[in-house]
XYZ file of C-alpha atoms in Angstrom:
483
model
C -153.242 -67.517 -123.264
C -153.257 -64.281 -121.279
C -154.111 -63.968 -117.590
C -154.664 -67.228 -115.749
C -152.787 -70.323 -115.181
C -150.296 -70.799 -118.096
C -151.443 -74.333 -118.839
C -155.078 -74.051 -117.630
C -157.562 -75.203 -120.221
C -160.294 -72.721 -121.533
C -163.801 -72.826 -119.943
C -166.231 -74.912 -122.179
C -169.989 -74.994 -122.267
C -171.111 -77.745 -119.751
C -174.643 -77.958 -121.166
C -176.400 -77.548 -124.596
C -177.349 -73.898 -125.384
C -180.962 -73.022 -124.847
C -182.994 -72.208 -127.881
C -183.331 -68.442 -128.533
C -185.897 -66.079 -127.243
C -184.006 -62.882 -126.392
C -181.734 -60.573 -128.272
C -179.713 -58.362 -125.838
C -177.940 -55.303 -127.086
C -174.857 -54.486 -124.868
C -173.208 -57.618 -123.441
C -170.892 -55.958 -121.120
C -169.965 -56.904 -117.657
C -173.242 -55.673 -115.918
C -175.252 -57.762 -118.391
C -173.280 -60.777 -117.674
C -173.457 -60.183 -113.884
C -177.080 -59.437 -113.888
C -179.498 -60.173 -116.769
C -177.831 -63.334 -118.066
C -177.561 -64.737 -114.473
C -181.181 -64.150 -113.797
C -182.160 -65.753 -117.183
C -179.985 -68.662 -116.662
C -181.481 -69.395 -113.327
C -185.018 -68.812 -114.675
C -184.443 -71.355 -117.412
C -182.981 -73.791 -114.749
C -186.197 -73.321 -112.718
C -188.845 -73.234 -115.254
C -187.466 -74.165 -118.677
C -188.592 -72.251 -121.685
C -186.855 -71.061 -124.988
C -185.227 -67.964 -123.608
C -181.620 -68.438 -124.687
C -179.796 -65.112 -125.404
C -178.294 -63.834 -128.659
C -175.890 -61.011 -127.425
C -175.120 -58.186 -129.721
C -172.103 -56.012 -129.284
C -172.836 -52.649 -130.972
C -169.106 -51.564 -131.096
C -166.317 -53.950 -129.946
C -165.755 -57.555 -130.808
C -164.193 -58.116 -127.262
C -167.205 -59.920 -125.857
C -167.596 -62.109 -128.861
C -163.907 -63.008 -128.854
C -164.078 -63.905 -125.153
C -167.262 -65.859 -125.272
C -167.300 -67.594 -128.660
C -164.435 -70.097 -127.912
C -166.390 -71.081 -124.689
C -169.714 -71.651 -126.476
C -171.000 -68.585 -124.776
C -170.550 -69.892 -121.397
C -168.742 -67.865 -118.748
C -168.272 -67.494 -115.033
C -170.243 -65.161 -112.822
C -168.234 -64.628 -109.614
C -169.693 -63.360 -106.291
C -167.094 -61.395 -104.313
C -167.105 -61.296 -100.523
C -164.559 -60.752 -97.803
C -164.314 -64.447 -97.570
C -163.298 -64.959 -101.248
C -164.903 -65.855 -104.528
C -168.076 -67.919 -105.296
C -168.083 -68.823 -109.088
C -171.115 -69.954 -111.077
C -170.981 -70.994 -114.702
C -173.688 -69.280 -116.763
C -174.947 -70.772 -119.939
C -177.866 -68.611 -121.061
C -175.888 -66.854 -123.855
C -175.981 -69.019 -127.072
C -174.246 -66.649 -129.456
C -172.616 -63.332 -129.738
C -172.902 -61.048 -132.805
C -170.796 -57.949 -133.610
C -173.002 -55.439 -135.209
C -170.373 -53.451 -137.122
C -168.983 -56.636 -138.812
C -172.392 -57.950 -139.966
C -175.478 -55.576 -139.303
C -177.601 -57.899 -141.559
C -176.979 -60.765 -139.173
C -178.058 -58.720 -136.230
C -181.327 -57.643 -138.082
C -181.968 -61.171 -139.142
C -181.777 -62.397 -135.577
C -183.984 -59.532 -134.135
C -186.504 -60.168 -137.004
C -186.880 -63.910 -136.125
C -190.343 -64.433 -134.603
C -188.874 -66.768 -132.025
C -187.298 -63.570 -130.475
C -189.830 -62.172 -127.962
C -187.829 -59.834 -126.051
C -185.030 -57.320 -127.021
C -183.251 -56.032 -123.897
C -180.723 -53.305 -123.462
C -177.715 -52.353 -121.332
C -176.276 -49.683 -123.502
C -175.567 -47.054 -120.845
C -177.108 -43.574 -121.052
C -175.220 -42.508 -124.118
C -176.619 -45.375 -125.975
C -179.962 -43.736 -126.313
C -178.774 -40.792 -128.400
C -180.904 -38.477 -126.278
C -180.588 -35.195 -124.467
C -180.127 -36.140 -120.910
C -181.795 -33.038 -119.594
C -184.987 -33.694 -121.433
C -184.932 -37.380 -122.658
C -185.705 -36.148 -126.216
C -184.041 -37.882 -129.197
C -181.064 -35.931 -130.642
C -182.010 -35.909 -134.393
C -178.603 -34.500 -135.170
C -176.684 -37.314 -133.549
C -174.324 -38.831 -136.100
C -175.518 -42.305 -135.474
C -179.224 -41.266 -135.840
C -178.533 -39.454 -138.977
C -176.681 -42.460 -140.460
C -179.401 -44.935 -139.446
C -182.202 -42.871 -140.942
C -180.155 -42.859 -144.297
C -179.095 -46.533 -144.133
C -181.848 -48.638 -142.388
C -180.415 -51.883 -143.470
C -177.037 -51.151 -141.833
C -177.652 -49.208 -138.648
C -175.223 -48.364 -135.996
C -177.370 -47.393 -132.983
C -179.554 -49.540 -130.722
C -182.499 -47.389 -131.800
C -181.821 -47.868 -135.474
C -181.474 -51.672 -135.067
C -184.784 -51.895 -133.014
C -186.700 -49.807 -135.482
C -185.369 -51.557 -138.537
C -186.028 -55.078 -136.992
C -189.691 -53.950 -135.988
C -190.114 -52.626 -139.630
C -189.219 -56.068 -140.931
C -191.367 -57.977 -138.560
C -194.347 -55.691 -139.431
C -193.679 -56.204 -143.101
C -193.652 -59.966 -142.585
C -196.800 -60.108 -140.600
C -194.896 -61.134 -137.440
C -195.648 -60.062 -133.924
C -193.399 -57.290 -132.332
C -190.949 -58.018 -129.612
C -191.018 -56.374 -126.135
C -188.236 -53.705 -125.655
C -186.814 -54.018 -122.194
C -184.469 -51.215 -121.080
C -182.184 -52.212 -118.184
C -180.272 -49.017 -117.954
C -179.997 -46.739 -114.926
C -182.419 -44.055 -116.397
C -185.549 -42.525 -114.838
C -188.564 -43.944 -116.600
C -186.290 -46.143 -118.728
C -189.271 -47.748 -120.446
C -190.820 -44.434 -121.292
C -187.516 -42.993 -122.453
C -186.992 -46.108 -124.793
C -190.466 -45.681 -126.104
C -189.901 -41.980 -126.686
C -186.757 -42.028 -128.655
C -187.770 -45.149 -130.628
C -191.139 -43.679 -131.433
C -189.491 -40.350 -132.547
C -186.999 -42.196 -134.797
C -189.712 -44.374 -136.289
C -191.860 -41.344 -136.944
C -188.983 -39.662 -138.875
C -188.616 -42.810 -140.888
C -192.229 -43.914 -141.514
C -195.190 -42.482 -139.801
C -197.251 -45.624 -140.346
C -194.621 -47.688 -138.763
C -194.585 -45.339 -135.817
C -198.313 -45.811 -135.344
C -197.981 -49.624 -135.424
C -195.168 -49.471 -132.887
C -197.392 -47.300 -130.577
C -200.305 -49.788 -130.887
C -198.359 -52.970 -130.470
C -194.940 -52.735 -128.758
C -194.445 -52.839 -124.998
C -191.736 -50.884 -123.209
C -191.803 -52.063 -119.602
C -189.782 -50.050 -117.072
C -187.136 -51.699 -114.877
C -184.954 -51.081 -111.892
C -181.638 -52.919 -111.809
C -179.117 -53.053 -109.068
C -175.894 -54.947 -108.575
C -172.517 -53.369 -108.132
C -170.015 -54.738 -110.831
C -166.589 -53.563 -110.681
C -164.330 -53.803 -113.748
C -162.615 -57.156 -114.293
C -158.842 -57.183 -113.732
C -156.184 -59.608 -114.992
C -155.352 -60.359 -111.444
C -158.927 -61.456 -110.648
C -158.955 -63.640 -113.890
C -155.788 -65.252 -112.711
C -157.168 -65.823 -109.228
C -160.353 -67.465 -110.692
C -158.152 -69.847 -112.700
C -156.397 -70.847 -109.529
C -159.634 -71.715 -107.910
C -161.382 -73.501 -110.941
C -158.592 -74.849 -112.937
C -159.766 -73.249 -116.177
C -159.086 -69.978 -117.905
C -162.170 -67.744 -118.501
C -161.400 -64.231 -119.998
C -165.190 -63.624 -120.145
C -165.717 -63.896 -116.470
C -167.321 -61.024 -114.417
C -167.122 -60.148 -110.745
C -169.924 -58.610 -108.625
C -171.296 -58.269 -105.100
C -173.647 -60.794 -103.760
C -176.626 -58.266 -103.488
C -178.858 -57.970 -106.506
C -182.321 -56.433 -107.165
C -184.557 -56.454 -110.345
C -187.923 -54.729 -110.245
C -189.828 -55.185 -113.556
C -193.042 -53.600 -114.853
C -195.091 -56.694 -115.802
C -196.110 -55.521 -119.313
C -194.778 -57.907 -122.023
C -195.974 -58.400 -125.637
C -195.348 -62.241 -125.976
C -194.440 -63.712 -122.592
C -191.133 -63.530 -120.521
C -188.859 -65.912 -118.673
C -189.781 -66.813 -115.070
C -187.394 -64.246 -113.692
C -189.402 -64.095 -110.531
C -188.207 -67.679 -109.672
C -184.683 -66.187 -109.655
C -185.742 -63.398 -107.367
C -186.960 -60.627 -109.761
C -189.970 -58.551 -108.558
C -192.793 -58.013 -110.993
C -194.799 -54.939 -110.201
C -197.478 -52.689 -111.859
C -195.306 -49.537 -111.488
C -191.589 -49.300 -111.096
C -191.263 -45.558 -110.621
C -190.785 -45.477 -106.887
C -188.214 -48.183 -106.679
C -186.396 -46.543 -109.605
C -186.314 -43.114 -107.908
C -185.149 -44.692 -104.684
C -182.243 -46.466 -106.474
C -181.171 -43.604 -108.839
C -181.134 -41.017 -106.130
C -180.025 -42.946 -102.992
C -177.468 -45.398 -104.596
C -176.517 -43.797 -107.930
C -176.623 -40.303 -106.757
C -174.222 -40.977 -103.760
C -172.158 -43.139 -105.899
C -171.420 -40.317 -108.292
C -170.881 -37.844 -105.388
C -168.329 -40.266 -103.926
C -166.822 -40.729 -107.411
C -166.089 -37.115 -108.012
C -165.175 -36.090 -104.414
C -163.413 -39.303 -103.637
C -161.340 -39.231 -106.728
C -160.278 -35.695 -106.115
C -159.448 -36.520 -102.444
C -157.183 -39.394 -103.569
C -159.609 -42.322 -102.922
C -159.336 -44.930 -105.723
C -162.345 -47.014 -104.714
C -165.747 -46.494 -103.030
C -164.734 -48.603 -100.025
C -161.645 -46.397 -99.518
C -163.882 -43.260 -99.855
C -166.283 -44.249 -97.151
C -163.418 -45.581 -94.966
C -162.784 -41.827 -94.593
C -165.064 -40.829 -91.599
C -165.654 -37.339 -93.263
C -166.834 -38.877 -96.553
C -168.911 -41.406 -94.780
C -170.670 -38.633 -92.817
C -171.116 -36.677 -95.878
C -173.031 -39.538 -97.660
C -175.247 -39.951 -94.578
C -175.997 -36.223 -94.748
C -176.907 -36.441 -98.323
C -179.412 -39.271 -97.704
C -180.971 -37.791 -94.460
C -181.162 -34.094 -95.336
C -181.236 -33.899 -99.126
C -182.159 -37.086 -100.910
C -184.814 -38.965 -98.819
C -187.097 -35.871 -98.551
C -187.570 -36.260 -102.341
C -188.054 -40.042 -102.533
C -191.529 -41.648 -102.215
C -191.475 -44.831 -100.317
C -191.745 -47.925 -102.657
C -194.007 -50.627 -101.525
C -192.328 -52.949 -99.066
C -189.299 -50.664 -98.672
C -187.834 -49.041 -95.565
C -185.845 -46.107 -96.818
C -183.570 -45.519 -93.877
C -182.876 -49.314 -93.783
C -182.205 -49.276 -97.514
C -179.677 -46.451 -97.154
C -177.986 -48.272 -94.191
C -177.717 -51.415 -96.395
C -176.079 -49.274 -99.124
C -173.479 -47.956 -96.775
C -172.724 -51.654 -95.877
C -172.332 -52.496 -99.528
C -170.054 -49.356 -100.032
C -167.813 -50.521 -97.114
C -167.067 -54.021 -98.658
C -163.490 -53.901 -99.696
C -163.596 -56.973 -101.831
C -165.682 -55.143 -104.481
C -163.079 -52.626 -105.486
C -165.382 -50.251 -107.299
C -163.138 -47.760 -108.818
C -164.227 -44.116 -108.342
C -162.759 -43.425 -111.932
C -165.075 -46.154 -113.355
C -168.151 -44.517 -111.776
C -167.084 -41.111 -112.825
C -167.282 -41.959 -116.483
C -169.970 -40.380 -118.662
C -170.923 -37.882 -116.088
C -172.564 -35.519 -118.503
C -175.087 -38.244 -119.305
C -175.529 -39.352 -115.530
C -175.806 -36.132 -113.669
C -179.348 -35.124 -114.767
C -181.037 -38.285 -113.263
C -178.601 -39.025 -110.384
C -178.186 -35.467 -108.914
C -179.920 -32.716 -110.924
C -183.424 -34.220 -110.475
C -183.027 -34.171 -106.650
C -181.677 -30.678 -106.812
C -184.706 -29.510 -108.813
C -187.108 -31.046 -106.278
C -185.467 -29.341 -103.498
C -185.272 -26.064 -105.189
C -189.060 -26.392 -105.857
C -189.766 -26.265 -102.227
C -187.208 -23.379 -101.513
C -184.352 -25.588 -100.137
C -180.803 -25.376 -101.336
C -179.111 -28.789 -101.144
C -175.610 -27.753 -100.426
C -174.153 -31.250 -100.424
C -175.533 -32.045 -103.813
C -174.325 -28.711 -105.126
C -170.832 -29.684 -103.848
C -171.055 -32.960 -105.727
C -171.922 -31.084 -108.945
C -169.041 -28.739 -108.334
C -166.763 -31.678 -107.791
C -167.891 -32.927 -111.333
C -167.109 -29.590 -112.620
C -163.567 -29.770 -111.263
C -163.090 -33.205 -112.444
C -163.999 -32.599 -116.100
C -161.490 -29.723 -116.120
C -158.932 -32.612 -116.432
C -156.614 -31.967 -113.433
C -156.741 -33.205 -109.985
C -155.772 -31.451 -106.737
C -152.072 -32.224 -107.317
C -152.153 -30.840 -110.856
C -152.012 -34.342 -112.274
C -153.924 -35.240 -115.530
C -157.320 -36.873 -115.121
C -158.297 -39.379 -117.885
C -161.867 -38.037 -118.332
C -164.086 -40.508 -120.232
C -167.207 -38.776 -121.352
C -168.877 -38.092 -124.866
C -168.459 -34.340 -124.056
C -165.016 -34.563 -122.588
C -163.245 -32.250 -125.115
C -165.949 -29.731 -125.031
C -166.304 -29.644 -121.251
C -162.429 -29.292 -120.880
C -162.259 -26.380 -123.415
C -165.031 -24.619 -121.538
C -163.157 -25.052 -118.274
C -159.792 -23.833 -119.688
C -161.438 -20.866 -121.360
C -162.571 -19.481 -118.054
C -160.519 -17.206 -115.949
C -162.434 -17.255 -112.575
C -164.526 -19.715 -110.589
C -167.652 -17.810 -111.632
C -166.767 -18.067 -115.307
C -166.106 -21.796 -114.964
C -169.476 -22.403 -113.398
C -171.176 -20.224 -115.976
C -169.411 -21.960 -118.863
C -170.251 -25.498 -117.648
C -173.883 -24.535 -116.745
C -174.164 -23.413 -120.491
C -174.298 -27.052 -121.504
C -178.131 -27.202 -121.942
C -178.152 -30.957 -122.783
C -176.994 -31.486 -119.175
C -178.586 -28.692 -117.024
C -181.548 -27.571 -119.221
C -182.468 -23.944 -119.104
C -184.094 -23.840 -115.582
C -181.002 -24.515 -113.351
C -178.836 -22.117 -114.952
C -181.541 -19.436 -114.598
C -181.855 -20.261 -110.879
C -179.853 -17.579 -109.063
C -179.862 -19.452 -105.783
C -178.586 -22.678 -107.316
C -175.924 -20.804 -109.381
C -174.762 -18.991 -106.149
C -174.623 -22.204 -104.106
C -172.745 -24.034 -106.773
C -170.140 -21.308 -107.249
C -169.466 -21.239 -103.494
C -168.825 -25.016 -103.482
C -166.579 -24.732 -106.537
C -164.606 -22.007 -104.849
C -164.231 -24.103 -101.658
C -162.961 -27.130 -103.828
C -160.348 -24.881 -105.198
C -159.284 -23.403 -101.965
C -159.786 -26.291 -99.546
C -159.626 -29.401 -101.685
C -162.470 -32.088 -101.665
C -161.961 -33.211 -98.131
C -161.756 -29.734 -96.806
C -164.819 -28.608 -98.709
C -166.813 -31.566 -97.311
C -165.562 -30.844 -93.729
C -166.765 -27.271 -93.944
C -170.042 -28.288 -95.239
C -170.561 -30.662 -92.355
C -169.496 -27.982 -89.828
C -166.226 -29.600 -88.961
């Protein structure tokens, strides 16, 4: 039976599955800790046919975990006092796209489906992170243009389903991106419209006229589920649930209120509907995700396996406060109703919670896709006013050392990134710190053309990279802080 009590029964659905209204692409841990929880609570509060058909675009794991349980699973809030489980029943079915793409397209083409939502991570958009533009040579994009009835990418599935709905005379669905990307609604619109235009200009025009792409800001720290926690949950509940997810108590969902055919009453579960998400999104991406990535690379190199361990180091905690106060907040417009210094103080409290165990290695994944919106946008804004954000340059330099594949002791780093092999080859081919920085700045999809041409940025980045090599992560941070 796997992790859990040896003789504990499997969790079973306690209530009938709700009728479908949403297809969700990417049923990973964050979706189960966030979107599905909000939807379950919204249905409980206001009713409505908003059951979720979840679609895995790659692995059958989510289906294999959820199907024997009728789609039900346990959402577990972690705190220093223990675990608080909540059974979630919003998911009615899980499909595995590679096994039956036709079933996925049939579900998305059903007029009962009014929203298609996404948590596919940055790399799922098949775009250039530096510009947001669709990568027309991406293998999945090439495949989906050639085989529209058996797509592989989220973009291909969405466009093919919209084409079928248009041909049948059905209304379109709303495309709701819930990924940590700046302007995620506009980004989704851009890559989907570009793909549709390459397939059928008339379809692209129909999408432009009828489909809505609201932007969102999502926030809930969701560490990886471990066998030990699955077993601990079984001890508490008396049932075995391999689909369970663990998360902090805090959550925030800010949504642009622009939907084609209605939406669940997520507001009754605490979501905020606004006219414009941009300021909230910038606040979260730069203040939370930016410092998370900085701590991930510097913390990992310094030997800290979790975020809470990293900020328990007084030097690292002071470094994060320096980033917020001196480098990040000057670039962040204040969202309506938010106190930015108080928001950052609440982030530090969340980071310090040892019950979360958010791994630095987990946050460090896919850095080539994350850096542009988490760190480089802030650097660009500071350079535009003549400032050099040394702390953010140190964070980028730490990423450069991390993707070289060796930590400060010489041990191998398991780098998980779509560009991992190319980044490591570029690092290994360099014979000096300057050459390493130049080689990695040459990845235009990450850095664009402006930052590599910025002599001040290049010089600051090289200095921080040299300090990392000579002093280590902790030493480089201490020097930056004047310690």
